[in-house]
Coordinates of N, CA and C in Angstrom, one line a residue:
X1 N -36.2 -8.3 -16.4 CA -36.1 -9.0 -15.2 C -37.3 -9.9 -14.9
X2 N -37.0 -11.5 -14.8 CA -37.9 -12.1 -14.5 C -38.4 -12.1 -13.1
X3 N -39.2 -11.6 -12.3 CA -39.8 -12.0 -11.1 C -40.5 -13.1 -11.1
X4 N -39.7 -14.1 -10.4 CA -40.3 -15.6 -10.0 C -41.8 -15.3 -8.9
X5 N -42.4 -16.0 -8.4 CA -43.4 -16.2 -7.9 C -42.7 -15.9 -6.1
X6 N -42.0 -16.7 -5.9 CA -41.2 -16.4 -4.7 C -41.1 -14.9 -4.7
X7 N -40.8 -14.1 -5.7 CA -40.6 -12.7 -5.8 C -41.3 -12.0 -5.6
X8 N -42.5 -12.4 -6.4 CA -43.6 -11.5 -6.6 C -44.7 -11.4 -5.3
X9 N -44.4 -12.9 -4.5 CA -45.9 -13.0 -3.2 C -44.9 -13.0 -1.5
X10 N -43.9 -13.3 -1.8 CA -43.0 -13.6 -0.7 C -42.1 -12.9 0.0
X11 N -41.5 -12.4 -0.7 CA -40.5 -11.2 -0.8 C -39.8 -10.8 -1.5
X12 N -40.4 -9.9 -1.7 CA -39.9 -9.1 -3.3 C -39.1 -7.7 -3.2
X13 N -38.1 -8.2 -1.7 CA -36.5 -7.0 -1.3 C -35.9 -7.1 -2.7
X14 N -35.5 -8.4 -3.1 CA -34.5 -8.8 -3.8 C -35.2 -8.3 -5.4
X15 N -36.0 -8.3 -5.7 CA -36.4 -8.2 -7.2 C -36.5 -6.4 -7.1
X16 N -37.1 -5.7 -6.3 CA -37.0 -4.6 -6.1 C -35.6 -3.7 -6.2
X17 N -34.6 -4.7 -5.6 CA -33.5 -4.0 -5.2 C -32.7 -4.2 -6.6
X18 N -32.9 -5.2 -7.2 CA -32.4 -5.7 -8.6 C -32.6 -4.8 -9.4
X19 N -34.0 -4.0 -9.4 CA -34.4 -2.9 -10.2 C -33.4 -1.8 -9.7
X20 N -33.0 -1.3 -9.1 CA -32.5 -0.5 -8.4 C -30.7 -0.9 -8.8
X21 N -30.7 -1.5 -8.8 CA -28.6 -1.8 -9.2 C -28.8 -1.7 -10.8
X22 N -30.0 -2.6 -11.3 CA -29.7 -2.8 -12.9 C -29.8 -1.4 -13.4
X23 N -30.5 -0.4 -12.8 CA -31.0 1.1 -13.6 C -29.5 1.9 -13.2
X24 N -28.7 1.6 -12.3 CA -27.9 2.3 -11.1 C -26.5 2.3 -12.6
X25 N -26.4 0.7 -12.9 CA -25.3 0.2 -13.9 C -25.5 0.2 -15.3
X26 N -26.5 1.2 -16.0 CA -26.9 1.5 -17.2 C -28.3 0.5 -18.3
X27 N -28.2 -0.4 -17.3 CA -29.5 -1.2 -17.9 C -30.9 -0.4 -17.9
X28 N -31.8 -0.9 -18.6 CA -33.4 -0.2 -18.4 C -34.1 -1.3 -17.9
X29 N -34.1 -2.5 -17.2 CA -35.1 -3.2 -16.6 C -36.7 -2.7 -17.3
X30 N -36.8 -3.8 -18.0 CA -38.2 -4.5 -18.2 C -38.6 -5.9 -17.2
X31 N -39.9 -5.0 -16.6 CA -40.1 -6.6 -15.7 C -40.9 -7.7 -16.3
X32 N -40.8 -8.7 -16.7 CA -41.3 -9.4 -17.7 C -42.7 -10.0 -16.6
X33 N -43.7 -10.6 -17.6 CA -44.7 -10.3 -17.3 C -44.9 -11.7 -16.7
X34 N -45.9 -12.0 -15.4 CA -45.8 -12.6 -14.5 C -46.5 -14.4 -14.8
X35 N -45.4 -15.0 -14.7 CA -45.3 -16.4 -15.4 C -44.2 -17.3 -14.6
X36 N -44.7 -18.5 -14.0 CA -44.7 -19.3 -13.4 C -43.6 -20.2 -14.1
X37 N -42.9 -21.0 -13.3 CA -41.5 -22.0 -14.3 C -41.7 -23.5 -13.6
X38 N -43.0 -23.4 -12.7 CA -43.5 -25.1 -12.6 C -42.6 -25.7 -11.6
X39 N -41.7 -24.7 -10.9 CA -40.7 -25.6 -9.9 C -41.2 -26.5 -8.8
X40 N -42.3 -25.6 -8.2 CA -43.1 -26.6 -7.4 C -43.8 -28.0 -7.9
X41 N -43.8 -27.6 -9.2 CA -44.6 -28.8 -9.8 C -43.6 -29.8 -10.0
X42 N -42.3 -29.8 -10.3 CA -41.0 -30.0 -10.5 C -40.8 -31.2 -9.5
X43 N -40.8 -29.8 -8.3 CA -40.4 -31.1 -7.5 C -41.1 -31.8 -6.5
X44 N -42.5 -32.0 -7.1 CA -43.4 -32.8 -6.4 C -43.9 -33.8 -7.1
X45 N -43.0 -33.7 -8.6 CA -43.2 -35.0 -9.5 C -44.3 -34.9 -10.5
X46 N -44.9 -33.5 -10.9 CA -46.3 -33.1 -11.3 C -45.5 -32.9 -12.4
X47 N -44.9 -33.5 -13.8 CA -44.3 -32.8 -14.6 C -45.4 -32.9 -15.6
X48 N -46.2 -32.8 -16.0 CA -47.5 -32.6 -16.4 C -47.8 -31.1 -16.5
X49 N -48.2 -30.9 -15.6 CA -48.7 -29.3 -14.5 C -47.2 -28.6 -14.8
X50 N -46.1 -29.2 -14.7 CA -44.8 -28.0 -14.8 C -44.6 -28.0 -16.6
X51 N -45.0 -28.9 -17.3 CA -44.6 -28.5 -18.6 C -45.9 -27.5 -19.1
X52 N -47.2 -27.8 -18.4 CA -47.9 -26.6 -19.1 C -47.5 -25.3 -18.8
X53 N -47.0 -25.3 -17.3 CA -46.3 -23.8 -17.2 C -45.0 -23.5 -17.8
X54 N -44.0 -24.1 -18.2 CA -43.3 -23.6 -18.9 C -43.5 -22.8 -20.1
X55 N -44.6 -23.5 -20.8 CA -45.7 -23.5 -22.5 C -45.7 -22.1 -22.3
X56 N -46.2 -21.8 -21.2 CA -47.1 -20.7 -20.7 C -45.8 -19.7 -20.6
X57 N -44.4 -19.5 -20.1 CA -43.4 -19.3 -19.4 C -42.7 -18.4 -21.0
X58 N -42.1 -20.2 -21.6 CA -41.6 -19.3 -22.6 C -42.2 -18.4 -24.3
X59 N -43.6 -18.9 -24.0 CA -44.6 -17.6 -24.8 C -44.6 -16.1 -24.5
X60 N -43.9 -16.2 -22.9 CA -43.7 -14.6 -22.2 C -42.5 -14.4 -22.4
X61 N -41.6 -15.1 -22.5 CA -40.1 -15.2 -22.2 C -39.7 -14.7 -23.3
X62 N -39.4 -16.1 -24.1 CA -39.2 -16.5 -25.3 C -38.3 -15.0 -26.4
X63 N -39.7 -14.1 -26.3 CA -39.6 -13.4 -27.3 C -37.8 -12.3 -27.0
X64 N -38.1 -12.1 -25.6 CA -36.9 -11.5 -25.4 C -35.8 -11.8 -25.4
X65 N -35.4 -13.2 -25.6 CA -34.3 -14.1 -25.7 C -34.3 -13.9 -27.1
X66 N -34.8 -14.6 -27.9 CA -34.9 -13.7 -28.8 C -34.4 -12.8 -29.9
X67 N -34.4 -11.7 -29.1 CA -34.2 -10.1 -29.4 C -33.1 -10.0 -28.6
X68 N -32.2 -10.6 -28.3 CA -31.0 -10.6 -27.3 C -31.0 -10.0 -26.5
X69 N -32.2 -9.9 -26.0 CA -32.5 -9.0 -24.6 C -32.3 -10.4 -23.4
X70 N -30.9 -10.0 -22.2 CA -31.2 -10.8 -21.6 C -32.1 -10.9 -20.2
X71 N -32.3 -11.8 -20.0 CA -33.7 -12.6 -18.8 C -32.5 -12.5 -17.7
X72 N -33.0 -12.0 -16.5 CA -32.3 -12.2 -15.4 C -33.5 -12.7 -14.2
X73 N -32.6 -13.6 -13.9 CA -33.9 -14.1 -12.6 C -33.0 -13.5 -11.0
X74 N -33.9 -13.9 -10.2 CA -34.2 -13.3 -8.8 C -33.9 -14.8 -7.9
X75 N -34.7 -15.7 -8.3 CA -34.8 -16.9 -7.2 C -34.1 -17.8 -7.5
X76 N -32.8 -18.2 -7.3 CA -31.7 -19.0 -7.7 C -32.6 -20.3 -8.6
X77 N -33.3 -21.2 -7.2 CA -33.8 -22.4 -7.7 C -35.3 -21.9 -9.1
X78 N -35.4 -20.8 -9.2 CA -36.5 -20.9 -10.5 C -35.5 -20.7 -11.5
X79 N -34.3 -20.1 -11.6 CA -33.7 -19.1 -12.6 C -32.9 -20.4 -13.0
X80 N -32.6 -21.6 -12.1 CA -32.0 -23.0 -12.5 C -33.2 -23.7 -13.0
X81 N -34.4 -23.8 -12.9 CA -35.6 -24.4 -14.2 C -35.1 -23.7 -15.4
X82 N -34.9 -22.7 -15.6 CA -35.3 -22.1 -17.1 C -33.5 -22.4 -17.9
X83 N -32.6 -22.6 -16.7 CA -31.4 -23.1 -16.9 C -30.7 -24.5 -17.4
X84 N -31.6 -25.3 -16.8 CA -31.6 -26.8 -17.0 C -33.1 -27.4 -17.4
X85 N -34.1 -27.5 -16.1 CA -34.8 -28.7 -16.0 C -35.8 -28.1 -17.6
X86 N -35.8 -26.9 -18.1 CA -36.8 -26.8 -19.2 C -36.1 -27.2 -20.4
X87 N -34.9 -27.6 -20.4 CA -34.7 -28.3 -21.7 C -34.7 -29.5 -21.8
X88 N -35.0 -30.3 -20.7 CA -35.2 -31.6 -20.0 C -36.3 -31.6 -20.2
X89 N -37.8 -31.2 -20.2 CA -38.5 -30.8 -19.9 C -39.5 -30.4 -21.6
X90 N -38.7 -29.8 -22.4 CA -39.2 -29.3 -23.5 C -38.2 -29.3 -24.5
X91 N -37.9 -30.2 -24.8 CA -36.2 -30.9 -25.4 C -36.7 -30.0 -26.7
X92 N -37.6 -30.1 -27.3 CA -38.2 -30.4 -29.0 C -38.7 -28.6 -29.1
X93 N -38.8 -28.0 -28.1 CA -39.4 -26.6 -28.4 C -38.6 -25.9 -28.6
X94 N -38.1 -25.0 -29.3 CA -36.9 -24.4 -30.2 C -36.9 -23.4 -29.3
X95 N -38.2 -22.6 -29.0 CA -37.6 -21.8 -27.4 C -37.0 -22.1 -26.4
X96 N -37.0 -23.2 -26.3 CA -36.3 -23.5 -24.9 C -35.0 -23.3 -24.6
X97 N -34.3 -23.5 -25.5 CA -33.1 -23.4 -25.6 C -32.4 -21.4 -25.8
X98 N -33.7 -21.0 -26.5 CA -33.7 -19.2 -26.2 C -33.3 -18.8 -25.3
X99 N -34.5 -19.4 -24.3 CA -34.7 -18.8 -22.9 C -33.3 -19.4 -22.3
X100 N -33.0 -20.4 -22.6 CA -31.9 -20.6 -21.6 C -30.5 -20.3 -21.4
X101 N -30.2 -20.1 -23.1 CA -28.9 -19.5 -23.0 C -29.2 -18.3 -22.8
X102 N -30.6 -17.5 -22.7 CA -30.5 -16.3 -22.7 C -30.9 -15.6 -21.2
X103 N -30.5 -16.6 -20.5 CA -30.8 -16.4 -19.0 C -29.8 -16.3 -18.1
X104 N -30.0 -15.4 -17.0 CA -28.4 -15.3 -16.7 C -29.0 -14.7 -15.0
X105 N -28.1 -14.4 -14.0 CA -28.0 -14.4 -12.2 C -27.7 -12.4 -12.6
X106 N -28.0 -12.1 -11.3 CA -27.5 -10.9 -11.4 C -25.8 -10.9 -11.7
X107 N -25.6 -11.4 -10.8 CA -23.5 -11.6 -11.0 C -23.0 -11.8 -12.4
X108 N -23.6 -13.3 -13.0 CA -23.2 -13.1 -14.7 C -23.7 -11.7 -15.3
X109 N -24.8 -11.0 -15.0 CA -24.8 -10.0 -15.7 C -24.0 -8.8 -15.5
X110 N -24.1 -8.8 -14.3 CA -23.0 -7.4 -13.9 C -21.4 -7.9 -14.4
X111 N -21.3 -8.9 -14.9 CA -19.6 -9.8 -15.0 C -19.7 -8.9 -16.7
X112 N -20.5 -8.8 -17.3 CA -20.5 -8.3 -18.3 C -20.3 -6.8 -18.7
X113 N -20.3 -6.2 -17.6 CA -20.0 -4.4 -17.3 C -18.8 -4.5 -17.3
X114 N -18.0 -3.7 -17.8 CA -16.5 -3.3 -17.8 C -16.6 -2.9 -16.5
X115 N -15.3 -3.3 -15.6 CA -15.1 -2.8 -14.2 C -15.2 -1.8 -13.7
X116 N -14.6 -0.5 -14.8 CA -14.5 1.0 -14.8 C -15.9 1.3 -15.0
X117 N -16.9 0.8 -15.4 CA -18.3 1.2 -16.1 C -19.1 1.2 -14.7
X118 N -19.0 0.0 -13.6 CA -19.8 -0.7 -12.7 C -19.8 0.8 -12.1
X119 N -21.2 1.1 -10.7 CA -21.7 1.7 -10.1 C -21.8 0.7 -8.8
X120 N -21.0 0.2 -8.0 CA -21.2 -0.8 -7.0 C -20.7 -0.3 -5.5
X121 N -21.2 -0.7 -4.6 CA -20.6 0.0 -3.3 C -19.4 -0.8 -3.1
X122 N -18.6 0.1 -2.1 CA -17.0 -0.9 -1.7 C -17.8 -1.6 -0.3
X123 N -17.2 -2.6 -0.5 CA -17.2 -4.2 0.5 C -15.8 -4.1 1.5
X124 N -15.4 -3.1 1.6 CA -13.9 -3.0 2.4 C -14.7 -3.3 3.6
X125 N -14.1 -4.1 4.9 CA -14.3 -4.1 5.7 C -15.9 -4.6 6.3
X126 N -15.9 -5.5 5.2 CA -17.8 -5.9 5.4 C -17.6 -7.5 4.9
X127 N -17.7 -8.1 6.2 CA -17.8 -9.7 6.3 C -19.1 -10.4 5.7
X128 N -19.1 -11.2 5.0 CA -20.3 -12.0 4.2 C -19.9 -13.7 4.6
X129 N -21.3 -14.0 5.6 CA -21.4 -15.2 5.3 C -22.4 -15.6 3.8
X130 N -22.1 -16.2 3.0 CA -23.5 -16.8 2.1 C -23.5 -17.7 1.7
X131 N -24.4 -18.0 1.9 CA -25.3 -19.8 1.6 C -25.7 -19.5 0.1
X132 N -24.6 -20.0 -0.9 CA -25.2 -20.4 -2.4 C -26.5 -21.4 -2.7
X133 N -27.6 -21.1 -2.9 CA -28.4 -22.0 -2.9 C -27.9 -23.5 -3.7
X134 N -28.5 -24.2 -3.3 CA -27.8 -25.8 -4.1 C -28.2 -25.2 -5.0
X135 N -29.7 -25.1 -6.2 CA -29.5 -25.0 -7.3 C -28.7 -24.3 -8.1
X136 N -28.2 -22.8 -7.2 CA -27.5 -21.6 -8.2 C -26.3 -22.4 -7.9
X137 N -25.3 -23.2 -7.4 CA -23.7 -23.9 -7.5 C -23.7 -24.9 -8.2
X138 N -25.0 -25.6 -8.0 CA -25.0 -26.6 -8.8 C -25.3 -26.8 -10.4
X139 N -26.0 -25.5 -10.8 CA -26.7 -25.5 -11.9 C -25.9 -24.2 -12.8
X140 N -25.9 -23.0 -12.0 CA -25.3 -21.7 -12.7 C -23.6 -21.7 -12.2
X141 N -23.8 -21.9 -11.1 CA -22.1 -22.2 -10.2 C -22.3 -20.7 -9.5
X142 N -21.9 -20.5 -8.7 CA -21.5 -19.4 -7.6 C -19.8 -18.6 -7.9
X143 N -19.3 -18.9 -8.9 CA -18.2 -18.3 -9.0 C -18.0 -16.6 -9.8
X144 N -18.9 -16.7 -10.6 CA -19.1 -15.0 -10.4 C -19.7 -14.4 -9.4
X145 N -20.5 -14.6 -8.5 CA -21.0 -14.4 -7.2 C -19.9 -13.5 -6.4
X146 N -18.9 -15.1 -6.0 CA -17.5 -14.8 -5.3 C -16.9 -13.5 -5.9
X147 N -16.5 -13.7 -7.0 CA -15.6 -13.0 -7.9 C -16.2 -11.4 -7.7
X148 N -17.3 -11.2 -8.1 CA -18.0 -9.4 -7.5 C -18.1 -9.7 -6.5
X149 N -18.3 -10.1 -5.2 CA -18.1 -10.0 -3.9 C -16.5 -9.9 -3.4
X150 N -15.6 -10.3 -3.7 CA -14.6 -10.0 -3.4 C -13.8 -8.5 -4.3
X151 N -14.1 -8.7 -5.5 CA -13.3 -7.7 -5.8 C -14.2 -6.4 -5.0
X152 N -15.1 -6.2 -4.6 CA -15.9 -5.7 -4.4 C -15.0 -4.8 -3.0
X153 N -14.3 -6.0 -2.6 CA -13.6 -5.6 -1.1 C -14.1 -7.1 -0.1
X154 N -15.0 -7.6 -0.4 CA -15.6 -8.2 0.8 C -14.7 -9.4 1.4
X155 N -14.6 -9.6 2.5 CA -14.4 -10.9 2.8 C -15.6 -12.0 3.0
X156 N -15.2 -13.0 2.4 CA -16.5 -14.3 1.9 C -16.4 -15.1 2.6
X157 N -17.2 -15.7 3.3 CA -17.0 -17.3 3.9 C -18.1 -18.0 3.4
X158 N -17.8 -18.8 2.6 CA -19.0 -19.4 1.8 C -19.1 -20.6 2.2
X159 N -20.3 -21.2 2.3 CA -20.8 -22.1 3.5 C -21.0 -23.0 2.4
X160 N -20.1 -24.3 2.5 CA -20.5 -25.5 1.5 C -21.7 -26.2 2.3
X161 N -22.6 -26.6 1.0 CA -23.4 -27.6 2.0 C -24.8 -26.7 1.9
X162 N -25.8 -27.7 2.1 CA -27.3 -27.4 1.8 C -28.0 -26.6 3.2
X163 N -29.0 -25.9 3.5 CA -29.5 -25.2 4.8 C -30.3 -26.4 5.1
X164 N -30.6 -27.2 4.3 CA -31.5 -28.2 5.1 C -32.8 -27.8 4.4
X165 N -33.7 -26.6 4.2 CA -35.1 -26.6 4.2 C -35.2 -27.0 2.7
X166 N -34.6 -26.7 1.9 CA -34.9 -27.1 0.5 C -36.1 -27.4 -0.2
X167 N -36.4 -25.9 -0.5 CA -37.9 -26.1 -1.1 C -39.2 -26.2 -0.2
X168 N -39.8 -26.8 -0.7 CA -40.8 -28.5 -0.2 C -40.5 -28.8 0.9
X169 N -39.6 -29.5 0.5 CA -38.9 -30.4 1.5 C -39.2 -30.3 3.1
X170 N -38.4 -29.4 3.5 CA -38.5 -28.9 5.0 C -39.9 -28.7 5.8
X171 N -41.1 -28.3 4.7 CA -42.2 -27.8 5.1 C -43.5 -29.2 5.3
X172 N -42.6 -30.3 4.4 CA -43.5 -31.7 5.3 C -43.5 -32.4 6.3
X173 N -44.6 -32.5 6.3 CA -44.7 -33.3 7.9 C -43.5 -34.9 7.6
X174 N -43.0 -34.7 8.7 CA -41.8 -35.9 8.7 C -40.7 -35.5 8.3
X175 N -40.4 -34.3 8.0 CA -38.6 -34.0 7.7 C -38.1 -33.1 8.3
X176 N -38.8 -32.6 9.2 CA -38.5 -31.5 10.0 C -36.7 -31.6 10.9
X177 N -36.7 -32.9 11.5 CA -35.4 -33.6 12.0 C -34.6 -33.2 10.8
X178 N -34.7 -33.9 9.9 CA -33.4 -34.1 8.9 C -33.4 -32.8 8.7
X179 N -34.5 -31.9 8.6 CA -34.6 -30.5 7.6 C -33.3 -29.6 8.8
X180 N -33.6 -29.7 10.0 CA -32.9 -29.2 10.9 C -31.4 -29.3 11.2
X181 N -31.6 -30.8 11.1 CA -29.8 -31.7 11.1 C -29.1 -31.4 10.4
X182 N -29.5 -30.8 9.3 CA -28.5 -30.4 7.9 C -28.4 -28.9 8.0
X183 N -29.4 -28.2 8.7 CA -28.7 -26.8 9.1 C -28.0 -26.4 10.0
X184 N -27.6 -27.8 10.8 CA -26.8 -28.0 11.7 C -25.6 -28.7 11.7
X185 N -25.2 -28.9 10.1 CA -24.2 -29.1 9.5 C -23.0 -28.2 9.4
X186 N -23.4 -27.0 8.7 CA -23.0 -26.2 8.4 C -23.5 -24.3 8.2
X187 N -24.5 -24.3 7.8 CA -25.0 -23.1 8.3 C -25.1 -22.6 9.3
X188 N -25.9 -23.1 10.6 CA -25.9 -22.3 11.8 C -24.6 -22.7 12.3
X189 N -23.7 -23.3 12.3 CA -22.3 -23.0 13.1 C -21.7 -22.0 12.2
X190 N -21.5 -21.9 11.1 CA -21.4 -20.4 10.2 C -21.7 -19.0 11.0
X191 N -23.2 -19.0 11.5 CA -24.0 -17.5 11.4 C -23.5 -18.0 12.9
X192 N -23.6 -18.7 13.9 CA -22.3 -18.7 15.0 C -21.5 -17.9 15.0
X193 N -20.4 -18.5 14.0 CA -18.8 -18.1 13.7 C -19.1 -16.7 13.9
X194 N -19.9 -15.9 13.1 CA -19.9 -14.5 12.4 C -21.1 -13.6 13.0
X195 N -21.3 -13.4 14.5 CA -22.5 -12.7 14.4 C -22.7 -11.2 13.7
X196 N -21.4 -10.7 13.4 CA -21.2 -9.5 13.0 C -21.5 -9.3 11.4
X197 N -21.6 -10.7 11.0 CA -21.6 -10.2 9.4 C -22.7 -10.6 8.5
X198 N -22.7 -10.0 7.2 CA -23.9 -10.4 6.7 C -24.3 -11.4 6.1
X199 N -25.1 -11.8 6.4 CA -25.7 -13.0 5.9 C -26.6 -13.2 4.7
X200 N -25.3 -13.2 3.6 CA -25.9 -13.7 2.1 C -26.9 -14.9 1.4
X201 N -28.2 -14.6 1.5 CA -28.5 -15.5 0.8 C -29.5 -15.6 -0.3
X202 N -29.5 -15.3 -1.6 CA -30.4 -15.7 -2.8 C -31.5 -16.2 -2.7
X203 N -31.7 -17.2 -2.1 CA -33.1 -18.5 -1.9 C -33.2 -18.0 -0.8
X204 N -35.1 -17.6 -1.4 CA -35.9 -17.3 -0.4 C -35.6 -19.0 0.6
X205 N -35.8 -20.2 0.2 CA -35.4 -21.3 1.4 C -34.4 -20.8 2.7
X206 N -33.5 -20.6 2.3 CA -31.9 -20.8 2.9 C -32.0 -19.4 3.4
X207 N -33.3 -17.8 3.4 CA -33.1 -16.9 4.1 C -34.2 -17.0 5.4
X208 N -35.5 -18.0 5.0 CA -36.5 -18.6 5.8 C -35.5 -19.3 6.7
X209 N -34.8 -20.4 6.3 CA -34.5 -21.5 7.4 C -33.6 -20.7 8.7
X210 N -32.6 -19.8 8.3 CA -31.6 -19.0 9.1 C -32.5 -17.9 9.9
X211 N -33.9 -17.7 9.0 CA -34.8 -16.9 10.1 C -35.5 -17.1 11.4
X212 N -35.8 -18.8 10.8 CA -36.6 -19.4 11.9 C -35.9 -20.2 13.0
X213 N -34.7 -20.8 12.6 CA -33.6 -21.3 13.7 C -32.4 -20.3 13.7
X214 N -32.2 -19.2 13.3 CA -31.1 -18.6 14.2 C -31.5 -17.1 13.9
X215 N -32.7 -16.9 13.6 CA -33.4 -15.4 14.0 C -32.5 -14.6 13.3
X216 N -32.0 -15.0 12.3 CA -31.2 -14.0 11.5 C -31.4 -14.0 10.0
X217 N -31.6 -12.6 9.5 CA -32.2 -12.2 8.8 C -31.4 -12.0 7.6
X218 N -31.6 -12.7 6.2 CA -30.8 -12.5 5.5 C -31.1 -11.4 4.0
X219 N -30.0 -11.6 3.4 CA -30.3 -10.3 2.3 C -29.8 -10.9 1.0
X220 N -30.7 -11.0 0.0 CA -30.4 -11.0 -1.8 C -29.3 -9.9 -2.0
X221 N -28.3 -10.8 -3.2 CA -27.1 -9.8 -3.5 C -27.6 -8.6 -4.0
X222 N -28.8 -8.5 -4.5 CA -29.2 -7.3 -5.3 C -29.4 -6.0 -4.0
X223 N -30.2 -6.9 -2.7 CA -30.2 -6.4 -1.6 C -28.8 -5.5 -0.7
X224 N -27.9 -6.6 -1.1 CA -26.8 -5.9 -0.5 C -26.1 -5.3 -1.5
X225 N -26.4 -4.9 -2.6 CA -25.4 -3.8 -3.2 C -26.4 -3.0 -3.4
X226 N -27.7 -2.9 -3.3 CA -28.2 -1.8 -3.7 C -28.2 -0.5 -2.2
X227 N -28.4 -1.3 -1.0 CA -28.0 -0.9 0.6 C -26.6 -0.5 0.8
X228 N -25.4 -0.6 -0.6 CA -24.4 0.3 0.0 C -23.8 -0.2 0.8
X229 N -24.0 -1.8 0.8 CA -23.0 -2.9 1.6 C -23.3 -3.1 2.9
X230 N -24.2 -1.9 3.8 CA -24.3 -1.8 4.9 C -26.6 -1.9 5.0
X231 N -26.8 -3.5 4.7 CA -28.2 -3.6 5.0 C -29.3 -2.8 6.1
X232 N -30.4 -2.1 5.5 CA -31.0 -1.6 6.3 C -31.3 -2.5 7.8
X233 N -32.0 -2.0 8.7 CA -32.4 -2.8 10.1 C -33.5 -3.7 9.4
X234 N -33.6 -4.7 9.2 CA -35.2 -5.3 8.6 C -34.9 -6.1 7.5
X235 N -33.5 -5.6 6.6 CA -33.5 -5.6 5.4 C -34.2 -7.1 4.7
X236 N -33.4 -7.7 5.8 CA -33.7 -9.3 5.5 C -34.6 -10.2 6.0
X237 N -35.8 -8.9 6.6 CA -36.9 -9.7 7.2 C -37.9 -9.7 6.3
X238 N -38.7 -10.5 5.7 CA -40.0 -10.1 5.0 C -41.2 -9.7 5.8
X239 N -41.9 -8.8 5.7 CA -43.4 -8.6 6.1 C -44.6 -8.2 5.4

């Protein structure tokens, strides 16, 4: 289990709770050892600074890819670096391509458990709004997500469309409007729609922005299966 940086300093419900379903479903979680994928450097145009941390990334990685041990990430938008932008990125390094077929979402992994094998709580009667982060739809796709959430029992309302804070983005001076306008697209008339239900979301972004304009607190899938479908009080607050 890769713990991203978002994981390890920010809130680390979701990598915690990961440990907790992967041991639950016969895996042994190894936490791989703490290494950076340059996203911030990424997308501030520093690809300099982001290719030395990859260097750095898949020297830690690498080996387990490898050994067909697979890498599972936590933070949609890092777990889509090591998916796309590092082969973009490190076209010519023969790891690169390790790490990335050998990288996979919690959902792809658990898609790989025989149905009868899984250890998962029932979703009967448990409403899920969730905000796919852009990079996990865009880069991994969100359709094994859906797929164990519904067979699961749950009803899904999946919110097309970005929360607005994206990254960076939201936290500069001067985008604050737009950063807002776009969570007023589609997200907060969503968590409107549904005050009763849970609010799925992957990216630390997309569980910040729904905290700070609509005070609602959201939960990593690892979060909500490992809580037995029914999130503790807090589950989805960081402190």
């Amino acid at each position: 289990m890769w713990a991203d940086s978002f994981s390890q300093t920010l809130d680390d419900r979701g990598a915690r709770s990961m440990v907790e379903v992967l041991e639950r479903n016969g895996f042994a979680p190894v936490v791989a050892p703490d290494v950076c994928c340059g996203l911030t450097w990424i997308t501030t145009g520093q690809l300099g600074g982001a290719k030395k941390r990859l260097r750095k990334l898949l020297g830690a990685l690498a080996p387990f890819a490898a050994n067909g041990i697979p890498i599972v990430g936590v933070e949609p938008s890092c777990t889509a670096v090591l998916r796309d932008d590092l082969l973009d990125l490190l076209p010519d390094d023969p790891r690169s391509a390790l790490v990335c077929h050998g990288t996979l979402t919690l959902a792809e992994l658990l898609s790989t458990v025989p149905p009868a094998e899984l250890d998962l709580p029932s979703l009967e009667g448990v409403t899920v709004v969730a905000q796919p982060h852009c990079h996990h739809y865009s880069v991994m796709g969100w359709g094994a997500d859906q797929a164990l959430l519904e067979r699961l029992g749950a009803r899904v309302r999946r919110i097309d469309g970005c929360c607005g804070l994206a990254g960076n983005f939201g936290m500069e001076a001067g985008h604050y409007d737009v950063s807002v306008g776009v969570a007023g697209l589609s997200l907060l008339p969503a968590l409107d729609d549904e005050p009763g239900a849970v609010y799925l979301a992957d990216g630390f972004s997309c569980r910040t922005q729904a905290e700070q304009l609509a005070s609602r607190g959201g939960v990593h899938l690892a979060t909500l299966l490992a809580s037995g479908g029914a999130p503790r009080p807090g589950a989805g607050r960081p402190v």
